[in-house]
mmCIF file of C-alpha atoms in Angstrom:
data_model
loop_
_atom_site.group_PDB
_atom_site.id
_atom_site.type_symbol
_atom_site.label_atom_id
_atom_site.label_comp_id
_atom_site.label_asym_id
_atom_site.label_seq_id
_atom_site.Cartn_x
_atom_site.Cartn_y
_atom_site.Cartn_z
ATOM 1 C CA MET B 1 41.379 7.132 -9.104
ATOM 2 C CA GLY B 2 44.384 7.585 -11.299
ATOM 3 C CA SER B 3 45.006 7.301 -14.968
ATOM 4 C CA GLU B 4 47.751 5.927 -17.229
ATOM 5 C CA GLU B 5 48.816 6.230 -20.819
ATOM 6 C CA ARG B 6 47.280 3.480 -23.024
ATOM 7 C CA SER B 7 48.231 2.490 -26.518
ATOM 8 C CA PRO B 8 45.392 1.752 -29.041
ATOM 9 C CA ILE B 9 44.169 -1.742 -28.716
ATOM 10 C CA VAL B 10 43.531 -3.780 -31.879
ATOM 11 C CA PRO B 11 39.971 -5.252 -31.646
ATOM 12 C CA GLU B 12 39.760 -8.943 -31.404
ATOM 13 C CA LYS B 13 37.898 -10.782 -33.913
ATOM 14 C CA GLY B 14 34.993 -13.183 -33.788
ATOM 15 C CA LYS B 15 32.281 -13.665 -30.942
ATOM 16 C CA GLN B 16 34.874 -14.045 -28.141
ATOM 17 C CA GLY B 17 36.703 -10.797 -29.142
ATOM 18 C CA GLU B 18 33.265 -9.025 -29.325
ATOM 19 C CA GLU B 19 32.343 -10.084 -25.940
ATOM 20 C CA ALA B 20 35.715 -9.075 -24.464
ATOM 21 C CA LEU B 21 35.199 -5.586 -26.037
ATOM 22 C CA TRP B 22 32.090 -5.008 -24.120
ATOM 23 C CA GLN B 23 33.527 -6.280 -20.880
ATOM 24 C CA ARG B 24 36.704 -4.285 -21.212
ATOM 25 C CA HIS B 25 34.988 -1.086 -21.250
ATOM 26 C CA GLY B 26 32.003 -1.920 -19.033
ATOM 27 C CA ALA B 27 29.540 -0.735 -21.616
ATOM 28 C CA GLU B 28 25.894 -1.368 -21.966
ATOM 29 C CA ARG B 29 24.552 -2.959 -25.044
ATOM 30 C CA GLY B 30 21.851 -0.875 -26.573
ATOM 31 C CA VAL B 31 23.622 2.245 -25.340
ATOM 32 C CA TRP B 32 26.997 1.803 -26.912
ATOM 33 C CA SER B 33 27.388 0.275 -30.282
ATOM 34 C CA GLU B 34 30.191 -2.114 -31.251
ATOM 35 C CA ARG B 35 31.239 0.552 -33.832
ATOM 36 C CA MET B 36 31.599 3.208 -30.928
ATOM 37 C CA LEU B 37 33.581 0.773 -28.768
ATOM 38 C CA GLU B 38 36.110 0.131 -31.552
ATOM 39 C CA ALA B 39 36.433 4.025 -32.090
ATOM 40 C CA LEU B 40 37.136 4.267 -28.482
ATOM 41 C CA GLU B 41 39.793 1.538 -28.497
ATOM 42 C CA THR B 42 41.490 2.975 -32.000
ATOM 43 C CA GLY B 43 41.283 6.521 -30.856
ATOM 44 C CA ILE B 44 39.151 9.460 -32.082
ATOM 45 C CA LYS B 45 40.217 12.909 -33.344
ATOM 46 C CA GLY B 46 40.999 15.199 -30.615
ATOM 47 C CA ASN B 47 40.391 12.426 -28.093
ATOM 48 C CA ARG B 48 36.953 14.257 -27.378
ATOM 49 C CA TRP B 49 33.471 12.891 -27.945
ATOM 50 C CA PHE B 50 30.728 14.959 -29.663
ATOM 51 C CA SER B 51 26.995 14.261 -30.123
ATOM 52 C CA LEU B 52 26.260 12.340 -26.956
ATOM 53 C CA ILE B 53 23.031 13.763 -25.835
ATOM 54 C CA ASP B 54 20.908 11.797 -28.223
ATOM 55 C CA LYS B 55 22.425 8.582 -26.653
ATOM 56 C CA VAL B 56 21.329 9.918 -23.317
ATOM 57 C CA TYR B 57 17.660 10.416 -24.301
ATOM 58 C CA ALA B 58 17.452 7.334 -26.659
ATOM 59 C CA ASP B 59 14.411 5.250 -25.726
ATOM 60 C CA ARG B 60 16.531 2.147 -24.912
ATOM 61 C CA THR B 61 19.043 4.185 -22.692
ATOM 62 C CA LEU B 62 16.192 5.547 -20.484
ATOM 63 C CA GLU B 63 14.596 2.264 -20.306
ATOM 64 C CA LEU B 64 17.757 0.574 -19.187
ATOM 65 C CA ALA B 65 18.305 3.321 -16.657
ATOM 66 C CA TRP B 66 14.753 2.898 -15.266
ATOM 67 C CA GLU B 67 15.405 -0.749 -14.895
ATOM 68 C CA LYS B 68 18.636 -0.132 -12.931
ATOM 69 C CA VAL B 69 16.807 2.328 -10.666
ATOM 70 C CA ARG B 70 13.790 0.083 -10.049
ATOM 71 C CA ALA B 71 16.098 -2.929 -9.323
ATOM 72 C CA ASN B 72 18.115 -0.708 -6.838
ATOM 73 C CA ALA B 73 14.838 0.521 -5.329
ATOM 74 C CA GLY B 74 15.803 3.162 -2.507
ATOM 75 C CA SER B 75 13.960 5.965 -0.877
ATOM 76 C CA CYS B 76 11.923 8.629 -2.478
ATOM 77 C CA GLY B 77 13.266 12.208 -3.062
ATOM 78 C CA ILE B 78 11.778 15.447 -2.127
ATOM 79 C CA ASP B 79 8.850 15.092 -4.447
ATOM 80 C CA ARG B 80 7.747 11.747 -2.510
ATOM 81 C CA VAL B 81 7.456 9.811 -5.782
ATOM 82 C CA THR B 82 8.455 6.222 -4.861
ATOM 83 C CA VAL B 83 9.999 3.842 -7.120
ATOM 84 C CA ALA B 84 6.737 1.898 -7.037
ATOM 85 C CA LEU B 85 4.557 4.881 -7.882
ATOM 86 C CA PHE B 86 6.843 5.835 -10.807
ATOM 87 C CA GLY B 87 6.503 2.414 -12.200
ATOM 88 C CA LYS B 88 2.659 2.663 -12.362
ATOM 89 C CA ASP B 89 2.901 5.216 -15.108
ATOM 90 C CA SER B 90 6.555 4.712 -16.254
ATOM 91 C CA LYS B 91 5.931 4.896 -20.053
ATOM 92 C CA SER B 92 4.515 8.349 -20.023
ATOM 93 C CA ARG B 93 6.941 9.534 -17.298
ATOM 94 C CA LEU B 94 9.931 8.348 -19.352
ATOM 95 C CA LEU B 95 8.617 9.938 -22.496
ATOM 96 C CA ALA B 96 8.187 13.185 -20.673
ATOM 97 C CA VAL B 97 11.923 13.008 -19.486
ATOM 98 C CA LYS B 98 12.990 12.145 -23.088
ATOM 99 C CA GLU B 99 11.169 15.470 -24.401
ATOM 100 C CA GLN B 100 12.903 17.584 -21.817
ATOM 101 C CA LEU B 101 16.311 16.254 -22.377
ATOM 102 C CA ARG B 102 15.764 16.500 -26.136
ATOM 103 C CA LYS B 103 14.704 20.216 -25.842
ATOM 104 C CA GLY B 104 17.361 20.941 -23.240
ATOM 105 C CA GLU B 105 14.689 21.903 -20.758
ATOM 106 C CA TYR B 106 15.637 19.150 -18.047
ATOM 107 C CA GLN B 107 16.448 20.672 -14.591
ATOM 108 C CA PRO B 108 17.425 18.367 -11.669
ATOM 109 C CA ARG B 109 15.440 18.922 -8.389
ATOM 110 C CA PRO B 110 17.319 19.300 -5.237
ATOM 111 C CA ALA B 111 18.484 16.257 -3.406
ATOM 112 C CA LYS B 112 16.915 15.354 -0.097
ATOM 113 C CA ARG B 113 19.622 15.581 2.598
ATOM 114 C CA VAL B 114 19.596 12.807 5.186
ATOM 115 C CA TRP B 115 22.296 11.934 7.781
ATOM 116 C CA ILE B 116 23.483 8.314 8.304
ATOM 117 C CA PRO B 117 25.989 6.834 10.762
ATOM 118 C CA LYS B 118 29.478 6.389 9.502
ATOM 119 C CA ALA B 119 30.962 3.028 9.944
ATOM 120 C CA GLY B 120 33.599 2.591 12.590
ATOM 121 C CA ASN B 121 33.599 5.916 14.392
ATOM 122 C CA GLY B 122 30.039 6.648 15.243
ATOM 123 C CA GLN B 123 30.038 9.950 13.292
ATOM 124 C CA MET B 124 27.320 10.961 10.814
ATOM 125 C CA ARG B 125 27.831 11.551 7.003
ATOM 126 C CA PRO B 126 25.515 13.342 4.681
ATOM 127 C CA LEU B 127 23.668 11.575 1.972
ATOM 128 C CA GLY B 128 21.798 13.205 -0.771
ATOM 129 C CA ILE B 129 18.816 11.407 -2.429
ATOM 130 C CA PRO B 130 17.750 12.553 -5.793
ATOM 131 C CA ILE B 131 14.140 12.093 -6.874
ATOM 132 C CA VAL B 132 13.569 8.988 -8.895
ATOM 133 C CA LYS B 133 13.250 10.852 -12.261
ATOM 134 C CA ASP B 134 16.647 12.376 -11.573
ATOM 135 C CA ARG B 135 18.303 8.970 -10.605
ATOM 136 C CA ILE B 136 17.096 7.674 -14.017
ATOM 137 C CA VAL B 137 18.663 10.684 -15.940
ATOM 138 C CA GLU B 138 21.897 10.274 -13.864
ATOM 139 C CA ALA B 139 21.935 6.494 -14.629
ATOM 140 C CA ALA B 140 21.431 7.308 -18.442
ATOM 141 C CA VAL B 141 24.289 9.832 -18.456
ATOM 142 C CA LYS B 142 26.532 7.357 -16.571
ATOM 143 C CA MET B 143 25.921 4.517 -19.102
ATOM 144 C CA VAL B 144 26.852 6.880 -21.946
ATOM 145 C CA ILE B 145 29.908 8.506 -20.391
ATOM 146 C CA GLU B 146 31.354 5.813 -18.466
ATOM 147 C CA PRO B 147 33.178 3.743 -21.117
ATOM 148 C CA ILE B 148 34.905 7.131 -21.995
ATOM 149 C CA PHE B 149 36.503 7.432 -18.727
ATOM 150 C CA GLU B 150 36.797 3.793 -17.918
ATOM 151 C CA ARG B 151 39.539 3.440 -20.416
ATOM 152 C CA GLU B 152 41.528 6.244 -18.792
ATOM 153 C CA PHE B 153 41.693 4.625 -15.329
ATOM 154 C CA ALA B 154 44.657 2.667 -13.975
ATOM 155 C CA SER B 155 44.425 -1.018 -14.099
ATOM 156 C CA GLN B 156 45.096 -1.370 -10.417
ATOM 157 C CA SER B 157 42.148 0.692 -9.374
ATOM 158 C CA TYR B 158 38.953 -1.038 -8.211
ATOM 159 C CA GLY B 159 36.794 1.579 -6.511
ATOM 160 C CA PHE B 160 33.416 2.385 -8.047
ATOM 161 C CA ARG B 161 34.098 0.706 -11.483
ATOM 162 C CA PRO B 162 31.940 -1.745 -13.496
ATOM 163 C CA GLY B 163 32.769 -5.356 -12.863
ATOM 164 C CA ARG B 164 35.278 -4.559 -9.997
ATOM 165 C CA GLY B 165 35.020 -4.410 -6.350
ATOM 166 C CA CYS B 166 36.532 -5.524 -3.054
ATOM 167 C CA LYS B 167 36.889 -9.229 -4.065
ATOM 168 C CA GLU B 168 38.803 -8.346 -7.156
ATOM 169 C CA ALA B 169 41.101 -6.033 -5.187
ATOM 170 C CA LEU B 170 41.647 -8.552 -2.558
ATOM 171 C CA ARG B 171 42.796 -11.174 -5.083
ATOM 172 C CA GLN B 172 45.439 -8.683 -6.374
ATOM 173 C CA VAL B 173 46.494 -7.796 -2.859
ATOM 174 C CA GLU B 174 47.014 -11.575 -2.441
ATOM 175 C CA GLY B 175 48.941 -12.092 -5.581
ATOM 176 C CA LEU B 176 51.216 -9.100 -4.433
ATOM 177 C CA LEU B 177 51.665 -10.700 -1.000
ATOM 178 C CA LYS B 178 52.723 -14.042 -2.643
ATOM 179 C CA SER B 179 55.220 -12.035 -4.974
ATOM 180 C CA GLY B 180 57.040 -10.802 -1.799
ATOM 181 C CA TYR B 181 55.436 -7.306 -1.055
ATOM 182 C CA THR B 182 54.983 -6.880 2.527
ATOM 183 C CA HIS B 183 53.639 -3.301 3.107
ATOM 184 C CA VAL B 184 50.133 -1.932 2.837
ATOM 185 C CA LEU B 185 49.305 1.902 2.666
ATOM 186 C CA ASP B 186 46.046 2.965 3.886
ATOM 187 C CA VAL B 187 44.994 6.471 2.767
ATOM 188 C CA ASP B 188 41.616 8.074 3.230
ATOM 189 C CA ILE B 189 40.566 11.636 2.042
ATOM 190 C CA LYS B 190 38.392 13.127 4.578
ATOM 191 C CA GLY B 191 35.262 14.508 3.083
ATOM 192 C CA TYR B 192 36.303 13.775 -0.558
ATOM 193 C CA PHE B 193 32.760 13.505 -2.011
ATOM 194 C CA ASP B 194 31.883 16.823 -0.379
ATOM 195 C CA SER B 195 34.868 18.869 -1.269
ATOM 196 C CA ILE B 196 35.387 18.387 -4.933
ATOM 197 C CA PRO B 197 35.656 21.654 -6.808
ATOM 198 C CA HIS B 198 33.113 21.992 -9.430
ATOM 199 C CA GLU B 199 35.299 24.093 -11.881
ATOM 200 C CA LYS B 200 38.056 21.608 -11.754
ATOM 201 C CA LEU B 201 35.675 18.650 -12.172
ATOM 202 C CA MET B 202 33.907 20.190 -15.178
ATOM 203 C CA ALA B 203 37.196 21.092 -16.761
ATOM 204 C CA ARG B 204 38.423 17.501 -16.525
ATOM 205 C CA THR B 205 35.153 16.119 -17.827
ATOM 206 C CA GLY B 206 35.356 18.547 -20.803
ATOM 207 C CA GLU B 207 38.757 17.167 -21.701
ATOM 208 C CA ARG B 208 36.909 13.928 -23.013
ATOM 209 C CA ILE B 209 33.454 15.276 -23.767
ATOM 210 C CA ALA B 210 32.657 18.123 -26.262
ATOM 211 C CA ASP B 211 28.973 17.880 -26.024
ATOM 212 C CA GLY B 212 27.936 21.142 -24.523
ATOM 213 C CA ARG B 213 24.374 19.834 -23.752
ATOM 214 C CA VAL B 214 25.788 16.883 -21.803
ATOM 215 C CA LEU B 215 28.321 18.898 -19.880
ATOM 216 C CA LYS B 216 25.549 21.385 -18.966
ATOM 217 C CA LEU B 217 23.278 18.590 -17.710
ATOM 218 C CA ILE B 218 26.186 17.139 -15.566
ATOM 219 C CA GLU B 219 26.852 20.686 -14.160
ATOM 220 C CA SER B 220 23.246 21.041 -13.169
ATOM 221 C CA MET B 221 23.276 17.773 -11.366
ATOM 222 C CA LEU B 222 26.319 19.196 -9.395
ATOM 223 C CA LYS B 223 24.658 22.372 -8.679
ATOM 224 C CA ARG B 224 21.068 21.279 -7.957
ATOM 225 C CA GLY B 225 21.453 22.045 -4.113
ATOM 226 C CA VAL B 226 20.053 19.872 -1.292
ATOM 227 C CA LEU B 227 16.817 20.269 0.840
ATOM 228 C CA GLU B 228 17.144 19.366 4.464
ATOM 229 C CA GLU B 229 14.384 19.435 6.886
ATOM 230 C CA MET B 230 14.341 22.363 9.255
ATOM 231 C CA LYS B 231 16.968 23.972 7.195
ATOM 232 C CA GLY B 232 15.439 24.313 3.775
ATOM 233 C CA TRP B 233 17.284 24.508 0.470
ATOM 234 C CA GLN B 234 21.024 24.961 0.569
ATOM 235 C CA PRO B 235 23.099 25.587 -2.666
ATOM 236 C CA SER B 236 25.845 22.995 -3.840
ATOM 237 C CA GLU B 237 29.004 25.206 -4.147
ATOM 238 C CA LYS B 238 31.423 22.211 -4.409
ATOM 239 C CA GLY B 239 31.376 18.425 -4.002
ATOM 240 C CA THR B 240 29.138 15.724 -5.574
ATOM 241 C CA PRO B 241 26.494 14.293 -3.277
ATOM 242 C CA GLN B 242 26.828 10.861 -1.849
ATOM 243 C CA GLY B 243 23.705 8.971 -2.833
ATOM 244 C CA GLY B 244 23.581 10.116 -6.552
ATOM 245 C CA VAL B 245 23.797 7.468 -9.121
ATOM 246 C CA ILE B 246 26.459 9.379 -11.190
ATOM 247 C CA SER B 247 28.540 10.730 -8.096
ATOM 248 C CA PRO B 248 31.042 7.828 -7.825
ATOM 249 C CA LEU B 249 32.072 8.261 -11.539
ATOM 250 C CA LEU B 250 32.281 11.868 -11.363
ATOM 251 C CA ALA B 251 34.249 11.550 -8.105
ATOM 252 C CA THR B 252 36.861 9.120 -9.783
ATOM 253 C CA SER B 253 37.281 11.137 -12.848
ATOM 254 C CA ILE B 254 38.921 14.195 -11.349
#
């Protein structure tokens, strides 16, 4: 995705400045506090964040994560627990997840491997579908760590970023064309999601996150493996599965 050096930003004052602070970092209210965001802008010692796991298993974080997973719906994973079924007893299920995370006992289940057509060429690409519970934990981790990496990304990048997408990218392309630029470079990295080296990804993640329990949790998500019909369980030695909630963020952070 690319990154660029940024100078510390002096926080704006007043309600407008406060709102700009949240939007600038794509942060979720109830997960990140205004004080944390101001520290993100002015800089912290060593540029590494400690003590984040408690933000992951905080009640409000898990509730927001569940709301996002429920709104997105999607298929069930290998345990066959649908979003609707999880919702019938969501309070007790979330409490169990919280306790597992708090005690450092949470272990993601393998993702369900399915194959879907690749747009444009008729080929098939693999999709990994985590169980609902794992999608919630991934969403919780993503909300906690995303602002840390969001600040690092280049201003001209638009893929897999909060509040950004194709429309915003096209607007910038239109502006560049009007400015006199006439060439477009189209590049695609073949099998990128499936080939990301875990060791390098974890090393890059560790440059900004010093909470060992969060790093261990992220690594367990990467190494959960996949379960495919007729083939059984297969280990994940590299890559981050397409279909996982946190996969796009991890893929762009390396």
